[in-house]
Amino acid sequence: MSNTGLFQVAIIGAGPAGLYAADELLKRDSAVRVDMFDRLPTPGGLVRWGVSPDHFQRRKMIEVYQRQIFSSGRFRFFGDIEIGRDVVLTDLRRHYSAVLFASGVTADKPLGIEGESLPGCVASSEFVAWYNGHPDQSQNHYDMSCDRVVVIGNGNVALDVARILLLSPDYLAKTDISGTALLRLRQSAIKEVVIVGRRGPAQAAFTLPELLELKNLPIGIEIDGDIPQRVDGSAELQLRLRTLRELAGQHPDAERRLVFQFLRSPTAILGRGRTEGIAMVSNQLSDDGNRAIRGNATFRLKTNLVIKAVGYRAEPLAGLLFDEPRGVISNDGGRIEAGLYVAGWLKRGPRGVIGTNKNCSRETVIRLLADHGAGALTLSDPGKDIRHSLNRSTQSTDRDIR
């Protein structure tokens, strides 16, 4: 290994996992140089395009890391670069001592029901990206002429979507929401959002902070189904159930309302040529509460817009071994093999909050630096620059991007 070479790392993906990894590398090794690549022209990833526009603190917290990284003098950002289109993995491995993938997951889990492909049945990731002004989704058109929207899934994303649809446009105008989305929401006829969960309140995936936000909103809240008084579980779970009981019946005369429907599963999206309604069936819980067992009662709701918020799944990346059952890139603590690493949802699956990526990225960086210390990584030729291998004009900078 030449002593005159450079220790350079390429990070693919400019979301939280990638930014945390870059920060860890730059802090832990004073000689490392980091280049970050992203398909979009600016960094931020999920924080920029996936966090609700009224969650100011969550959206801004990543800016601290961006400032630290860009001020290091050993970091470059290359925007509008797609791996496989503008540069291939073999070129990256030739130019860098290590390549770290942190590009997240890109696909929504399907419902697997009839009519799911009808216009008006949309993935939550697309809808959230639309109201955040994502360039891929900015031209989407959603039918908001109906008075009801149905959201399938009851995690934090479902609550975010419901809140944005029910908040007043005048309030939303003070947030970071896309101007296009704000105009459409000003014209919206939506008065009710129904959140559907296949299991009960105790099994819902939303967190307590997201639920508590609903207390501050001038909207009616209805809960269809019993909320258990006592269940085995954490203190946080007890607080979530208590909060749900307190929310039930809030602002009964409000013009807009949020309805929780538990123990129901969608069976079909209804409509001819477009979404006109949804069919559902009742469920009951298994004895351990882990499974929803289909019952006999059926329900139909009229709606022109169904938003699927049932989670995400990773897709294989060319040249990397994919663990299909787990839905991740095969890895050992973030190490794929010497010189190849992974962090974030691609490493552990689509779970956890934004801050979860910090420890996840740190673990990967520790593995990477251990390989470097053991002499397992090849130093880069200082006379070569990746820009000569890129297939298109790029946006690159070593300054802060806001």
Short mmCIF file of C-alpha atoms in Angstrom, two decimals:
data_model
loop_
_atom_site.label_atom_id
_atom_site.label_comp_id
_atom_site.label_asym_id
_atom_site.label_seq_id
_atom_site.Cartn_x
_atom_site.Cartn_y
_atom_site.Cartn_z
CA MET A 1 0.00 0.00 0.00
CA SER A 2 1.54 3.33 -1.07
CA ASN A 3 2.21 5.96 1.63
CA THR A 4 1.62 8.70 -0.94
CA GLY A 5 -1.99 7.75 -1.63
CA LEU A 6 -5.12 9.39 -0.27
CA PHE A 7 -7.65 7.88 2.09
CA GLN A 8 -10.88 8.77 0.26
CA VAL A 9 -14.40 7.53 0.93
CA ALA A 10 -17.43 7.84 -1.36
CA ILE A 11 -20.85 8.02 0.30
CA ILE A 12 -23.88 7.27 -1.87
CA GLY A 13 -26.94 9.09 -0.54
CA ALA A 14 -27.20 12.50 1.12
CA GLY A 15 -29.92 11.74 3.67
CA PRO A 16 -29.50 11.47 7.45
CA ALA A 17 -27.57 8.17 7.37
CA GLY A 18 -25.12 9.51 4.79
CA LEU A 19 -24.64 12.84 6.54
CA TYR A 20 -24.13 11.19 9.92
CA ALA A 21 -21.59 8.82 8.37
CA ALA A 22 -19.70 11.70 6.76
CA ASP A 23 -19.61 13.57 10.08
CA GLU A 24 -18.30 10.50 11.92
CA LEU A 25 -15.59 9.87 9.33
CA LEU A 26 -14.37 13.46 9.31
CA LYS A 27 -14.29 13.64 13.12
CA ARG A 28 -12.57 10.28 13.65
CA ASP A 29 -9.87 10.51 10.96
CA SER A 30 -8.13 13.79 10.25
CA ALA A 31 -6.72 12.53 6.94
CA VAL A 32 -9.87 11.17 5.31
CA ARG A 33 -11.51 12.93 2.38
CA VAL A 34 -15.21 12.35 1.74
CA ASP A 35 -17.17 12.75 -1.49
CA MET A 36 -20.95 12.41 -1.30
CA PHE A 37 -23.19 11.62 -4.26
CA ASP A 38 -26.95 11.99 -4.55
CA ARG A 39 -29.49 11.66 -7.35
CA LEU A 40 -31.01 15.00 -6.32
CA PRO A 41 -29.28 18.39 -6.59
CA THR A 42 -29.25 19.14 -2.84
CA PRO A 43 -28.50 17.11 0.30
CA GLY A 44 -31.03 16.29 3.01
CA GLY A 45 -32.77 13.15 1.82
CA LEU A 46 -35.62 12.11 4.08
CA VAL A 47 -35.24 15.23 6.23
CA ARG A 48 -35.80 17.50 3.26
CA TRP A 49 -38.37 15.46 1.36
CA GLY A 50 -40.01 13.16 3.92
CA VAL A 51 -40.43 15.12 7.14
CA SER A 52 -43.67 17.02 7.60
CA PRO A 53 -43.22 20.70 6.62
CA ASP A 54 -44.56 21.89 10.00
CA HIS A 55 -41.90 19.92 11.92
CA PHE A 56 -39.38 22.75 11.89
CA GLN A 57 -36.95 21.39 14.47
CA ARG A 58 -36.66 17.98 12.84
CA ARG A 59 -36.05 19.58 9.47
CA LYS A 60 -33.39 21.95 10.82
CA MET A 61 -31.45 19.57 13.04
CA ILE A 62 -29.62 18.03 10.10
CA GLU A 63 -28.36 21.49 9.07
CA VAL A 64 -25.96 21.41 12.04
CA TYR A 65 -24.31 18.34 10.57
CA GLN A 66 -24.25 19.86 7.10
CA ARG A 67 -22.44 22.94 8.39
CA GLN A 68 -19.87 20.82 10.25
CA ILE A 69 -19.26 18.63 7.23
CA PHE A 70 -18.95 21.39 4.65
CA SER A 71 -16.69 23.46 6.90
CA SER A 72 -14.16 20.62 7.25
CA GLY A 73 -12.39 21.42 3.98
CA ARG A 74 -12.24 17.68 3.24
CA PHE A 75 -15.74 17.17 1.87
CA ARG A 76 -17.36 17.56 -1.53
CA PHE A 77 -20.98 17.10 -2.55
CA PHE A 78 -21.93 15.93 -6.05
CA GLY A 79 -25.61 16.44 -6.82
CA ASP A 80 -27.70 15.18 -9.72
CA ILE A 81 -25.59 12.02 -9.92
CA GLU A 82 -27.23 8.62 -10.24
CA ILE A 83 -25.15 5.54 -9.61
CA GLY A 84 -25.40 3.26 -12.63
CA ARG A 85 -26.35 6.13 -14.92
CA ASP A 86 -23.62 8.72 -14.41
CA VAL A 87 -20.98 6.60 -12.72
CA VAL A 88 -20.68 2.88 -12.05
CA LEU A 89 -19.56 1.02 -8.95
CA THR A 90 -16.36 -0.24 -10.57
CA ASP A 91 -15.28 3.38 -11.22
CA LEU A 92 -16.05 4.34 -7.63
CA ARG A 93 -14.02 1.43 -6.28
CA ARG A 94 -11.10 2.45 -8.50
CA HIS A 95 -11.15 6.05 -7.26
CA TYR A 96 -11.93 5.52 -3.57
CA SER A 97 -10.56 3.50 -0.68
CA ALA A 98 -14.13 2.66 0.35
CA VAL A 99 -17.69 3.12 -0.88
CA LEU A 100 -20.51 3.48 1.67
CA PHE A 101 -24.11 3.09 0.52
CA ALA A 102 -26.67 5.15 2.45
CA SER A 103 -29.30 5.75 -0.21
CA GLY A 104 -32.26 4.49 1.80
CA VAL A 105 -35.22 2.52 0.50
CA THR A 106 -37.25 3.67 -2.46
CA ALA A 107 -40.32 1.46 -2.75
CA ASP A 108 -43.59 1.41 -0.80
CA LYS A 109 -45.05 -1.88 0.35
CA PRO A 110 -48.08 -2.81 -1.76
CA LEU A 111 -51.48 -3.60 -0.28
CA GLY A 112 -51.87 -6.54 -2.64
CA ILE A 113 -55.58 -5.93 -3.28
CA GLU A 114 -57.79 -5.48 -6.32
CA GLY A 115 -57.93 -1.95 -7.72
CA GLU A 116 -54.69 -0.84 -6.10
CA SER A 117 -53.39 0.47 -9.43
CA LEU A 118 -56.37 2.79 -9.98
CA PRO A 119 -55.62 6.51 -10.19
CA GLY A 120 -56.36 7.99 -6.79
CA CYS A 121 -54.76 5.14 -4.83
CA VAL A 122 -51.30 6.51 -4.09
CA ALA A 123 -48.22 5.70 -2.03
CA SER A 124 -47.60 7.87 1.02
CA SER A 125 -43.97 8.43 -0.03
CA GLU A 126 -45.17 10.06 -3.26
CA PHE A 127 -47.80 12.15 -1.51
CA VAL A 128 -45.41 13.34 1.21
CA ALA A 129 -42.75 14.15 -1.39
CA TRP A 130 -45.40 16.10 -3.34
CA TYR A 131 -46.31 18.43 -0.50
CA ASN A 132 -42.61 18.88 0.29
CA GLY A 133 -41.84 19.96 -3.28
CA HIS A 134 -39.77 16.95 -4.39
CA PRO A 135 -38.83 17.53 -8.05
CA ASP A 136 -39.95 14.00 -9.02
CA GLN A 137 -43.44 14.55 -7.60
CA SER A 138 -44.06 18.29 -8.00
CA GLN A 139 -46.29 17.85 -11.07
CA ASN A 140 -48.58 15.23 -9.51
CA HIS A 141 -52.28 15.96 -9.36
CA TYR A 142 -54.43 14.57 -6.55
CA ASP A 143 -58.22 14.68 -6.60
CA MET A 144 -59.28 16.63 -3.51
CA SER A 145 -62.81 17.34 -4.67
CA CYS A 146 -64.16 14.68 -2.31
CA ASP A 147 -64.92 15.37 1.34
CA ARG A 148 -63.14 12.24 2.62
CA VAL A 149 -59.63 10.78 2.31
CA VAL A 150 -58.75 7.29 3.56
CA VAL A 151 -55.23 6.59 4.84
CA ILE A 152 -54.26 2.91 5.17
CA GLY A 153 -51.80 2.35 8.03
CA ASN A 154 -51.48 3.97 11.43
CA GLY A 155 -47.84 4.91 11.86
CA ASN A 156 -46.30 8.36 12.11
CA VAL A 157 -46.46 8.92 8.34
CA ALA A 158 -50.23 8.34 8.40
CA LEU A 159 -50.62 10.94 11.15
CA ASP A 160 -48.43 13.41 9.26
CA VAL A 161 -50.50 13.01 6.10
CA ALA A 162 -53.76 13.40 8.01
CA ARG A 163 -52.52 16.50 9.79
CA ILE A 164 -51.42 18.21 6.58
CA LEU A 165 -54.78 17.46 4.92
CA LEU A 166 -56.74 18.83 7.88
CA LEU A 167 -54.69 21.87 8.90
CA SER A 168 -55.88 25.25 7.67
CA PRO A 169 -54.08 26.53 4.55
CA ASP A 170 -53.33 29.80 6.37
CA TYR A 171 -51.38 27.86 8.99
CA LEU A 172 -49.64 25.74 6.36
CA ALA A 173 -48.54 28.92 4.58
CA LYS A 174 -46.20 29.57 7.54
CA THR A 175 -44.47 26.20 7.08
CA ASP A 176 -42.06 24.82 4.49
CA ILE A 177 -44.84 23.28 2.39
CA SER A 178 -44.57 23.42 -1.38
CA GLY A 179 -46.35 26.37 -2.97
CA THR A 180 -48.02 24.06 -5.50
CA ALA A 181 -49.36 21.82 -2.73
CA LEU A 182 -50.55 24.80 -0.71
CA LEU A 183 -52.57 26.10 -3.65
CA ARG A 184 -54.22 22.69 -4.13
CA LEU A 185 -55.00 22.42 -0.42
CA ARG A 186 -56.64 25.88 -0.48
CA GLN A 187 -58.99 24.48 -3.12
CA SER A 188 -59.55 21.21 -1.26
CA ALA A 189 -63.04 20.02 -0.28
CA ILE A 190 -61.68 17.53 2.26
CA LYS A 191 -63.47 17.57 5.61
CA GLU A 192 -62.63 14.11 6.95
CA VAL A 193 -59.56 11.87 7.04
CA VAL A 194 -60.06 8.24 8.05
CA ILE A 195 -57.00 6.37 9.33
CA VAL A 196 -57.40 2.60 9.03
CA GLY A 197 -55.37 0.09 11.05
CA ARG A 198 -55.57 -3.68 10.71
CA ARG A 199 -54.91 -4.23 14.43
CA GLY A 200 -56.02 -2.44 17.59
CA PRO A 201 -54.96 0.78 19.36
CA ALA A 202 -52.34 -1.02 21.46
CA GLN A 203 -50.60 -2.29 18.30
CA ALA A 204 -50.62 1.01 16.39
CA ALA A 205 -47.19 2.13 15.19
CA PHE A 206 -47.48 5.89 15.78
CA THR A 207 -45.40 7.36 18.60
CA LEU A 208 -46.55 9.42 21.56
CA PRO A 209 -45.12 12.78 20.34
CA GLU A 210 -47.00 12.45 17.03
CA LEU A 211 -50.21 11.64 18.87
CA LEU A 212 -49.82 14.53 21.32
CA GLU A 213 -49.64 16.98 18.39
CA LEU A 214 -53.30 16.26 17.68
CA LYS A 215 -54.28 17.84 21.02
CA ASN A 216 -53.28 21.24 19.71
CA LEU A 217 -55.34 21.10 16.54
CA PRO A 218 -58.85 22.54 16.11
CA ILE A 219 -60.19 19.36 14.55
CA GLY A 220 -62.74 16.83 15.69
CA ILE A 221 -61.45 13.37 16.58
CA GLU A 222 -63.47 10.16 16.55
CA ILE A 223 -62.22 6.71 17.50
CA ASP A 224 -64.14 3.78 16.09
CA GLY A 225 -63.41 0.85 18.39
CA ASP A 226 -62.68 0.24 22.04
CA ILE A 227 -59.48 1.52 23.61
CA PRO A 228 -58.24 -0.98 26.20
CA GLN A 229 -57.91 0.33 29.74
CA ARG A 230 -55.11 -2.02 30.73
CA VAL A 231 -52.58 -3.85 28.59
CA ASP A 232 -49.18 -5.35 29.19
CA GLY A 233 -46.49 -3.14 27.81
CA SER A 234 -44.24 -0.14 28.29
CA ALA A 235 -45.06 3.11 30.05
CA GLU A 236 -45.00 4.78 26.64
CA LEU A 237 -47.72 2.43 25.44
CA GLN A 238 -49.89 3.23 28.47
CA LEU A 239 -49.45 6.95 27.75
CA ARG A 240 -50.40 6.45 24.09
CA LEU A 241 -53.60 4.66 25.05
CA ARG A 242 -54.44 7.30 27.65
CA THR A 243 -53.84 10.02 25.07
CA LEU A 244 -56.15 8.28 22.61
CA ARG A 245 -58.88 8.14 25.25
CA GLU A 246 -58.41 11.85 25.93
CA LEU A 247 -58.54 12.70 22.22
CA ALA A 248 -61.77 10.77 21.61
CA GLY A 249 -64.61 13.22 21.17
CA GLN A 250 -62.36 16.27 20.90
CA HIS A 251 -64.03 19.31 19.25
CA PRO A 252 -67.22 17.49 18.18
CA ASP A 253 -68.53 20.52 16.29
CA ALA A 254 -65.32 21.19 14.32
CA GLU A 255 -65.63 21.59 10.56
CA ARG A 256 -62.87 19.04 9.92
CA ARG A 257 -62.35 15.73 11.67
CA LEU A 258 -59.98 12.80 11.99
CA VAL A 259 -61.44 9.32 12.39
CA PHE A 260 -59.44 6.33 13.67
CA GLN A 261 -60.80 2.98 12.52
CA PHE A 262 -59.02 0.05 14.15
CA LEU A 263 -59.29 -3.67 13.40
CA ARG A 264 -60.09 -3.22 9.70
CA SER A 265 -58.27 -4.28 6.55
CA PRO A 266 -58.82 -3.09 2.98
CA THR A 267 -60.00 -5.74 0.54
CA ALA A 268 -60.40 -3.71 -2.65
CA ILE A 269 -60.11 -0.23 -4.11
CA LEU A 270 -63.40 0.46 -5.85
CA GLY A 271 -64.04 2.43 -9.02
CA ARG A 272 -64.27 2.45 -12.78
CA GLY A 273 -61.20 4.08 -14.28
CA ARG A 274 -60.37 5.89 -11.02
CA THR A 275 -60.71 5.49 -7.26
CA GLU A 276 -64.28 5.98 -6.08
CA GLY A 277 -64.26 4.09 -2.79
CA ILE A 278 -62.69 1.40 -0.65
CA ALA A 279 -64.01 -1.93 0.64
CA MET A 280 -62.86 -3.24 4.03
CA VAL A 281 -63.40 -6.18 6.33
CA SER A 282 -63.43 -6.37 10.13
CA ASN A 283 -60.61 -8.07 12.05
CA GLN A 284 -60.07 -9.51 15.47
CA LEU A 285 -56.78 -9.92 17.29
CA SER A 286 -55.04 -13.20 17.90
CA ASP A 287 -54.56 -14.09 21.56
CA ASP A 288 -51.03 -12.70 21.59
CA GLY A 289 -52.10 -9.51 19.76
CA ASN A 290 -49.53 -10.02 17.02
CA ARG A 291 -51.89 -10.99 14.20
CA ALA A 292 -55.10 -9.64 12.75
CA ILE A 293 -57.60 -12.43 12.05
CA ARG A 294 -60.16 -11.59 9.39
CA GLY A 295 -63.78 -11.42 10.51
CA ASN A 296 -67.07 -11.38 8.63
CA ALA A 297 -68.31 -7.78 8.78
CA THR A 298 -67.68 -5.71 5.65
CA PHE A 299 -67.61 -1.94 5.16
CA ARG A 300 -67.45 0.51 2.29
CA LEU A 301 -66.38 4.12 2.31
CA LYS A 302 -66.78 6.59 -0.53
CA THR A 303 -63.60 8.46 -1.42
CA ASN A 304 -61.63 9.66 -4.42
CA LEU A 305 -58.27 9.44 -2.66
CA VAL A 306 -56.71 6.50 -0.80
CA ILE A 307 -53.18 6.94 0.57
CA LYS A 308 -51.16 3.83 1.40
CA ALA A 309 -48.91 4.27 4.46
CA VAL A 310 -48.08 0.67 5.31
CA GLY A 311 -44.30 0.91 5.22
CA TYR A 312 -41.41 0.68 2.79
CA ARG A 313 -39.22 -1.97 1.27
CA ALA A 314 -35.72 -1.91 -0.17
CA GLU A 315 -34.88 -2.93 -3.69
CA PRO A 316 -31.69 -4.76 -4.72
CA LEU A 317 -28.72 -2.74 -5.95
CA ALA A 318 -26.70 -4.04 -8.88
CA GLY A 319 -23.55 -5.81 -7.78
CA LEU A 320 -24.53 -6.15 -4.10
CA LEU A 321 -25.88 -9.26 -2.42
CA PHE A 322 -29.48 -8.68 -1.27
CA ASP A 323 -31.04 -10.38 1.75
CA GLU A 324 -34.57 -10.84 0.38
CA PRO A 325 -36.28 -12.07 3.60
CA ARG A 326 -34.96 -9.10 5.60
CA GLY A 327 -35.16 -6.65 2.71
CA VAL A 328 -31.63 -5.27 3.24
CA ILE A 329 -28.21 -5.36 1.62
CA SER A 330 -26.42 -8.34 3.17
CA ASN A 331 -23.96 -6.96 5.73
CA ASP A 332 -22.25 -7.56 9.05
CA GLY A 333 -22.66 -4.48 11.20
CA GLY A 334 -22.54 -2.33 8.08
CA ARG A 335 -19.64 -4.13 6.41
CA ILE A 336 -20.47 -5.79 3.10
CA GLU A 337 -16.83 -6.64 2.39
CA ALA A 338 -13.55 -4.76 2.71
CA GLY A 339 -14.09 -1.54 0.78
CA LEU A 340 -17.90 -1.78 0.61
CA TYR A 341 -20.20 -0.64 3.43
CA VAL A 342 -23.82 0.26 4.09
CA ALA A 343 -25.75 2.41 6.59
CA GLY A 344 -29.33 3.45 7.24
CA TRP A 345 -32.44 1.65 6.05
CA LEU A 346 -30.47 -0.29 3.42
CA LYS A 347 -28.50 -1.78 6.31
CA ARG A 348 -31.14 -2.45 8.97
CA GLY A 349 -34.51 -2.14 7.22
CA PRO A 350 -37.08 0.71 7.23
CA ARG A 351 -37.51 1.21 10.94
CA GLY A 352 -36.56 3.76 13.57
CA VAL A 353 -36.70 7.55 13.59
CA ILE A 354 -34.24 9.97 11.98
CA GLY A 355 -31.97 9.94 15.02
CA THR A 356 -31.67 6.15 14.86
CA ASN A 357 -29.39 6.64 11.87
CA LYS A 358 -26.72 8.25 14.04
CA ASN A 359 -25.76 5.09 15.93
CA CYS A 360 -26.33 3.02 12.81
CA SER A 361 -23.89 5.15 10.79
CA ARG A 362 -21.38 5.26 13.65
CA GLU A 363 -21.27 1.45 13.78
CA THR A 364 -20.61 1.29 10.03
CA VAL A 365 -17.87 3.95 10.19
CA ILE A 366 -16.13 2.08 13.02
CA ARG A 367 -16.09 -1.07 10.85
CA LEU A 368 -14.75 0.93 7.89
CA LEU A 369 -11.97 2.57 9.91
CA ALA A 370 -11.02 -0.77 11.46
CA ASP A 371 -10.49 -2.18 7.96
CA HIS A 372 -8.43 0.89 7.09
CA GLY A 373 -6.32 0.49 10.22
CA ALA A 374 -5.75 -3.17 9.41
CA GLY A 375 -4.45 -2.28 5.94
CA ALA A 376 -7.42 -3.87 4.16
CA LEU A 377 -8.24 -0.74 2.12
CA THR A 378 -6.25 0.56 -0.84
CA LEU A 379 -5.27 4.22 -0.86
CA SER A 380 -6.33 6.31 -3.85
CA ASP A 381 -4.12 7.85 -6.50
CA PRO A 382 -3.93 11.60 -5.67
CA GLY A 383 -3.66 12.40 -9.37
CA LYS A 384 -7.10 11.00 -10.20
CA ASP A 385 -10.36 12.84 -9.64
CA ILE A 386 -13.79 11.20 -9.92
CA ARG A 387 -15.05 14.15 -11.95
CA HIS A 388 -13.18 12.78 -14.97
CA SER A 389 -15.21 9.55 -14.78
CA LEU A 390 -18.65 11.14 -14.51
CA ASN A 391 -20.85 10.88 -17.59
CA ARG A 392 -22.59 14.25 -17.27
CA SER A 393 -22.19 17.76 -15.97
CA THR A 394 -22.51 17.79 -12.20
CA GLN A 395 -23.34 20.10 -9.39
CA SER A 396 -20.54 19.90 -6.81
CA THR A 397 -19.58 22.11 -3.93
CA ASP A 398 -17.49 22.17 -0.80
CA ARG A 399 -19.69 24.88 0.74
CA ASP A 400 -22.85 24.72 2.79
CA ILE A 401 -26.05 24.16 0.83
CA ARG A 402 -29.22 25.64 2.33
#
